[in-house]
Coordinates of C-alpha atoms in Angstrom, one line a residue:
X6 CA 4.2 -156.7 81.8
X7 CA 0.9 -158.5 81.8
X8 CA -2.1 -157.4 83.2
X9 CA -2.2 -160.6 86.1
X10 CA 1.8 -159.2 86.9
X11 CA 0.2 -155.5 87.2
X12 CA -2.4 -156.4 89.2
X13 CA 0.1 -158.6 91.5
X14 CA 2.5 -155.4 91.7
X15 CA -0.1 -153.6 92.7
X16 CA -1.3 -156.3 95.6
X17 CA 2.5 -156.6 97.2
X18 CA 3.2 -152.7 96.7
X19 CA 0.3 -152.3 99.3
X20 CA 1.5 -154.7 101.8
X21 CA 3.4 -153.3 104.6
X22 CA 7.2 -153.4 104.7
X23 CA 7.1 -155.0 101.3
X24 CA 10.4 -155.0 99.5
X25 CA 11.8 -153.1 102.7
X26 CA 13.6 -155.8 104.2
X27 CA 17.3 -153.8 104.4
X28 CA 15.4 -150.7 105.8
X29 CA 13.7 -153.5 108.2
X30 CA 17.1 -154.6 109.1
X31 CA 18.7 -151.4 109.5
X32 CA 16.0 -150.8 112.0
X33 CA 16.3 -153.6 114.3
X34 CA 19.9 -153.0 114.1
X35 CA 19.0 -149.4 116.5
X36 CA 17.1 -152.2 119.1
X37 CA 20.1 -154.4 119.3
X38 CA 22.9 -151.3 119.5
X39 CA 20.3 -150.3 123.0
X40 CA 20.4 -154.4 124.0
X41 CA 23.6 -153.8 124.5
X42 CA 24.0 -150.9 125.7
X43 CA 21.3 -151.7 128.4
X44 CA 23.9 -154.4 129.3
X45 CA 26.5 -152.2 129.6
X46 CA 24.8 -149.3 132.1
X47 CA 23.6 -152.5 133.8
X48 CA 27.3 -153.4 134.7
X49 CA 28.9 -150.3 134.9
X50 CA 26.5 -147.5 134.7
X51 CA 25.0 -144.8 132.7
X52 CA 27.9 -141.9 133.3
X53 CA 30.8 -141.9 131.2
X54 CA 33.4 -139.1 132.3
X55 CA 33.6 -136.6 131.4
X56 CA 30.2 -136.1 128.9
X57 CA 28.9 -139.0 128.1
X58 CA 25.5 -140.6 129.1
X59 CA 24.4 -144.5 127.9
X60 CA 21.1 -144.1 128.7
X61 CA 21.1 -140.9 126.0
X62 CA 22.9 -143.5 123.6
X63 CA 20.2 -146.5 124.7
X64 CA 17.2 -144.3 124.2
X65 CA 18.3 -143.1 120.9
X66 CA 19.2 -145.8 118.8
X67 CA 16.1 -147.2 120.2
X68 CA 14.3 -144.5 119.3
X69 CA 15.3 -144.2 115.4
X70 CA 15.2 -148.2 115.2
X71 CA 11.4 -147.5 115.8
X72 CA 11.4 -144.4 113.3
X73 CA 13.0 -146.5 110.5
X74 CA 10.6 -149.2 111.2
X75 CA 7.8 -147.9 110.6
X76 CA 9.3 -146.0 107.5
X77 CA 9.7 -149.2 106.3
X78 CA 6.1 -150.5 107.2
X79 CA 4.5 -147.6 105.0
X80 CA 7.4 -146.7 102.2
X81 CA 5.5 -149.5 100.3
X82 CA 2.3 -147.4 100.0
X83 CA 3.7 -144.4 98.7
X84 CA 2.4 -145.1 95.1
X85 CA 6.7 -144.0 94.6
X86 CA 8.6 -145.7 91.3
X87 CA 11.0 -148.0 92.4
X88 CA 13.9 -146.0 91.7
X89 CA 12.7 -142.9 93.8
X90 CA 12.4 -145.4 96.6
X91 CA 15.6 -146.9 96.3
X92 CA 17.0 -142.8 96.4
X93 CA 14.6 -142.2 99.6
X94 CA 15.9 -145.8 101.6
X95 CA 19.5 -145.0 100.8
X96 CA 19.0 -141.7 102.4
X97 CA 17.7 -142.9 105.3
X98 CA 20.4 -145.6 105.6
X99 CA 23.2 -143.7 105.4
X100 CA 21.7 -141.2 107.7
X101 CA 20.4 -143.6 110.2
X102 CA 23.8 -145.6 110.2
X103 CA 26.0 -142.5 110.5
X104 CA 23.1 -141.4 113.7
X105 CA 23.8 -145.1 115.4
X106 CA 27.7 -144.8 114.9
X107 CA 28.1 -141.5 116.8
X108 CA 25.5 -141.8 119.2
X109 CA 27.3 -144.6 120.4
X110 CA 30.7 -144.3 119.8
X111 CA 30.8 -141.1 121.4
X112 CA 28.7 -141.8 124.7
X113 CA 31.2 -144.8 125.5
X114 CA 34.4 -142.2 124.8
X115 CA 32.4 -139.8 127.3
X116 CA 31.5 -136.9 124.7
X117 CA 28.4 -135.6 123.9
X118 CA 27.8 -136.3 120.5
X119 CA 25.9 -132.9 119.7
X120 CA 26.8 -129.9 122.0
X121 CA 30.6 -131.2 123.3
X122 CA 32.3 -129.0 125.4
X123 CA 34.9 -131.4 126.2
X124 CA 35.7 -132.9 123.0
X125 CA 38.6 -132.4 120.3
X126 CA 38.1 -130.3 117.1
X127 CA 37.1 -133.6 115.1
X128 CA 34.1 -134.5 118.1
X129 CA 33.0 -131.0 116.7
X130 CA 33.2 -131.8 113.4
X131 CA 31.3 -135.3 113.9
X132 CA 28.6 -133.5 115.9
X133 CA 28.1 -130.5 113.1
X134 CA 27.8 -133.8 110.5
X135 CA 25.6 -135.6 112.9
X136 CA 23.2 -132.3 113.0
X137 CA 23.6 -132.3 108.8
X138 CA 22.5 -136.3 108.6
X139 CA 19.7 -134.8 110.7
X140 CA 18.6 -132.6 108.0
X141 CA 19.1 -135.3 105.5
X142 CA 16.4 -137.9 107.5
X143 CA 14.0 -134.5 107.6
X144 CA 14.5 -134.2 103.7
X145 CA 13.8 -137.9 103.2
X146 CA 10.8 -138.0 105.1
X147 CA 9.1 -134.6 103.1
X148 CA 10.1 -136.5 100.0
X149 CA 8.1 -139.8 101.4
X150 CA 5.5 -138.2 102.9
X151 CA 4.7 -135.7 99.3
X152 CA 3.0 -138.6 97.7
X153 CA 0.7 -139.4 100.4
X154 CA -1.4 -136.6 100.0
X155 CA -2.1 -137.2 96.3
X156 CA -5.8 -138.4 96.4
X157 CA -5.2 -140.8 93.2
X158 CA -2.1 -142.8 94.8
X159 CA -4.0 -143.9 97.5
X160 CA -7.5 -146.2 96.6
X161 CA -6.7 -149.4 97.8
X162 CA -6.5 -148.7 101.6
X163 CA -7.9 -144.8 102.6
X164 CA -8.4 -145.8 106.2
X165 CA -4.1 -146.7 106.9
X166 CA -3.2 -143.5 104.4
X167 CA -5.3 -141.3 106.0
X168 CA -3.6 -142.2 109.7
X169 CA -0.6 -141.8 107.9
X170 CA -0.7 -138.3 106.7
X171 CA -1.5 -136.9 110.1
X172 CA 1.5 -138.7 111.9
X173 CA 3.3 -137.1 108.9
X174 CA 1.8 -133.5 110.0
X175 CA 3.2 -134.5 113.3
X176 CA 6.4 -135.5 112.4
X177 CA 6.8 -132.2 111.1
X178 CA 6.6 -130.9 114.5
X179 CA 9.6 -133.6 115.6
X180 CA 11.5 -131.9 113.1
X181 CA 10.8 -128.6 114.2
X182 CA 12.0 -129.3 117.7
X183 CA 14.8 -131.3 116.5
X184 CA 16.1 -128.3 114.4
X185 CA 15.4 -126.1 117.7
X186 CA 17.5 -128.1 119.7
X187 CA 20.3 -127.5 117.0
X188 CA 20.3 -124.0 116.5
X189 CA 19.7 -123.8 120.8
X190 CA 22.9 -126.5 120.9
X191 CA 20.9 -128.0 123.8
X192 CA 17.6 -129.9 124.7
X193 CA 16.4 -127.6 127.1
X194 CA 14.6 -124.3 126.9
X195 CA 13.7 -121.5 129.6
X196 CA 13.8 -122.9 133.7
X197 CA 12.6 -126.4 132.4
X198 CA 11.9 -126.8 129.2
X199 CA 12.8 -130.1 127.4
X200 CA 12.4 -130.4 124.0
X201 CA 12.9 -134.1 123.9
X202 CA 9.1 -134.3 125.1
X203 CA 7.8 -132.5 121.5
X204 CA 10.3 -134.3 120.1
X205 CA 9.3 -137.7 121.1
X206 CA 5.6 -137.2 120.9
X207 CA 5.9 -136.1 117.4
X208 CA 7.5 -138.6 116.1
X209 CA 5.6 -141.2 118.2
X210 CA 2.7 -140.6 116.2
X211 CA 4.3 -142.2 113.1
X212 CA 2.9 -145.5 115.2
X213 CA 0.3 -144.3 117.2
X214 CA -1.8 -142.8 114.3
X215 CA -1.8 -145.3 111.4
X216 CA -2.6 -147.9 114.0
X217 CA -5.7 -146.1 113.9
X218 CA -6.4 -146.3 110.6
X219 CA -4.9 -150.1 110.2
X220 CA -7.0 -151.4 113.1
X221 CA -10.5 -149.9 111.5
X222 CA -9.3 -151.1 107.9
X223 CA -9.2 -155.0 109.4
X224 CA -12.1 -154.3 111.2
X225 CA -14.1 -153.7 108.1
X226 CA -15.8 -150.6 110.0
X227 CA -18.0 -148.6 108.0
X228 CA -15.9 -145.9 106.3
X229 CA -17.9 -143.0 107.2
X230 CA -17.7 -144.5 111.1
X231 CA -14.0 -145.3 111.1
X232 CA -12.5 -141.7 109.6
X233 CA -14.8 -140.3 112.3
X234 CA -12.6 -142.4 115.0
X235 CA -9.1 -141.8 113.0
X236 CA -10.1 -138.2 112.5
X237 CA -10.5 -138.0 116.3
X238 CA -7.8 -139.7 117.8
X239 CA -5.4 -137.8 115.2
X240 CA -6.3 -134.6 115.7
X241 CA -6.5 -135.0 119.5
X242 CA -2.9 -136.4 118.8
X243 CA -2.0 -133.4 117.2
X244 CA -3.8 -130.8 119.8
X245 CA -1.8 -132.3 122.3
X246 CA 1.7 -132.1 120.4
X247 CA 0.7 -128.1 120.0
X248 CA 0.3 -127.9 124.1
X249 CA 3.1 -129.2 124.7
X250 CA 5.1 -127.0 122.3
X251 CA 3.4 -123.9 124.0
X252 CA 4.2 -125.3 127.3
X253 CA 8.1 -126.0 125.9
X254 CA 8.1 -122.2 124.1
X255 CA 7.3 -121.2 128.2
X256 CA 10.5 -122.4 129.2
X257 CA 8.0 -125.1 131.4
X258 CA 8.1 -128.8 132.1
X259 CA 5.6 -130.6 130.3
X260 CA 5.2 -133.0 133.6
X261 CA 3.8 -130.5 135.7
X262 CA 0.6 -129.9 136.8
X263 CA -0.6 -127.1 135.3
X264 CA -3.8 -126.4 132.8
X265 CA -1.6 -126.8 129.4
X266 CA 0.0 -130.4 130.4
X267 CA -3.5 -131.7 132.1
X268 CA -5.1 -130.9 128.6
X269 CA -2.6 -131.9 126.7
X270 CA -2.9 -135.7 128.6
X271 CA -6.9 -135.4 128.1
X272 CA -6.3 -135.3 123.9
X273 CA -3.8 -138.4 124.7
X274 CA -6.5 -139.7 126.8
X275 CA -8.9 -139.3 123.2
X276 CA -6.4 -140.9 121.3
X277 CA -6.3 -143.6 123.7
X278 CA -10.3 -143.5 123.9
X279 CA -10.3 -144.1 119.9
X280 CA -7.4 -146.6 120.0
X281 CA -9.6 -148.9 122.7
X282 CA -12.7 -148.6 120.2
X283 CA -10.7 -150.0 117.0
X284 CA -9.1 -152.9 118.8
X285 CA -12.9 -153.6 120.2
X286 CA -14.5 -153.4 116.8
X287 CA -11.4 -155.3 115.7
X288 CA -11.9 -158.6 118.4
X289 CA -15.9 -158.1 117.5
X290 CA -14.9 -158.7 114.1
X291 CA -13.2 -161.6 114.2
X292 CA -12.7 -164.8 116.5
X293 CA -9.3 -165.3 118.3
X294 CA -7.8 -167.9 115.8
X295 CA -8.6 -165.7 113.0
X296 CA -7.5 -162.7 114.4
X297 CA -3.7 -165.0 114.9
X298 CA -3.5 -165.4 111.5
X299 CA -4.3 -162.0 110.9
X300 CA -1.3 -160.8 112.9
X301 CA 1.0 -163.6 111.9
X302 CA 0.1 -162.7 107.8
X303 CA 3.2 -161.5 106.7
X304 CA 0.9 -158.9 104.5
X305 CA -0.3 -157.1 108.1

């Protein structure tokens, strides 16, 4: 390879979502399986006798369409060969299209897809595999997020890699209350617990945080400045995924009014705060027709 091909490599393995596209698709495929299933409760309602529950199904393929996405978006700036992506995007496919098949299937046959108590000996044996393909999307995502904290992989863009490897620290906390809910063969903890909320809110931050770092990067904000702002908004990110685990571990809601929800919504309220100052810096940095064709570059 010449050095003008190396150097081009280089340039499009940096690009989001480059050379992701069937991760890409199998992502969008989760936001058209809740399409229709938002048609469906529309018509005829969420409850399916005797277990089943379409708004479980809607909000879950949604959800993972939105995790693979933005696997997709930052596989590309793993620094990873090609073959130890092609082994890390075949383990989240198969994963993620084994996830969408019983999610769905099951909800519209009225079982629960994880903790049956209705279901036939094979329902039991789809939702034991369904809590292994679990464990395979948790394996993937250590093996994808490993190279991000190697200091030499990650030159060209510092600000976007350094969002990314605390939403990987907080992913790590989705995983941990995923696997909770597995062993507990339930979401809920204690009088109201609801390990869905930690489990959201950890993975959520695969989106919320490297937007941090993205949105300073395109800024051109001086680097000192803008890992002040990511470090901020991440850790506030993180601070308020530890409340609400305490607040879960209590066997309490995390909606109500008490002092660890309240402070928990402040660190949001931080992250929100450092979110508001990229996107200004962002506009102050550019005009509105440059800043279209900054979000219509293909490149992001």
């Amino acid at each position: 390879m010449t050095e003008t091909n190396r150097n081009a490599a280089k340039e499009v393995s940096g690009r989001l979502f480059a050379g992701e596209r069937l991760l890409v698709m199998v992502g969008l495929m989760g936001f058209a399986l809740a399409a229709i299933i938002a048609l469906c409760i529309g018509f005829n309602g969420a409850a399916v006798l005797p277990e089943g529950n379409l708004e479980s199904a809607f909000s879950f393929d949604a959800a993972i369409g939105l995790f693979i996405l933005s696997i997709a978006a930052i596989m590309p700036l793993s620094g990873l060969s090609s073959r130890k992506r092609a082994m890390i995007r075949w383990l989240f496919i198969q994963g993620t299209l084994y996830s969408y098949a019983v999610e769905t299937i099951q909800h519209f046959r009225g079982i629960n897809p994880r903790f049956t108590q209705a279901g036939t000996l094979a329902d039991n044996i789809f939702g034991a595999l369904f809590g292994l393909e679990s464990l395979v999307i948790i394996v993937a995502t250590v093996l994808l997020a490993v190279p991000f904290f190697r200091k030499r992989q990650h030159e060209a863009r510092p600000l976007l890699v350094l969002g990314i490897r605390y939403a990987f620290v907080s992913t790590m906390a989705a995983f941990a209350g995923g696997v909770w809910m597995i062993a507990l063969q339930s979401r809920y903890t204690g009088d109201a617990g609801n390990l869905i909320v930690l489990h959201g809110l950890g993975f959520h931050a695969l989106q919320a945080l490297p937007l941090l770092g993205w949105l300073l990067e395109r800024a051109s904000t001086d680097g000192k400045i803008a890992r002040t702002w990511i470090h901020a908004g991440s850790i506030a990110w993180m601070i308020s995924i530890l409340l609400i685990a305490v607040q879960t571990v209590l066997g309490l809601s995390a909606f109500e009014l008490t002092a660890l929800p309240v402070m928990a919504g402040i660190m949001l309220l931080v992250w929100l705060t450092a979110a508001a100052v990229s996107v200004r810096r962002l506009l102050k940095s550019t005009d509105g027709a440059s800043l279209f064709n900054l979000l219509r570059d293909r490149g992001i």
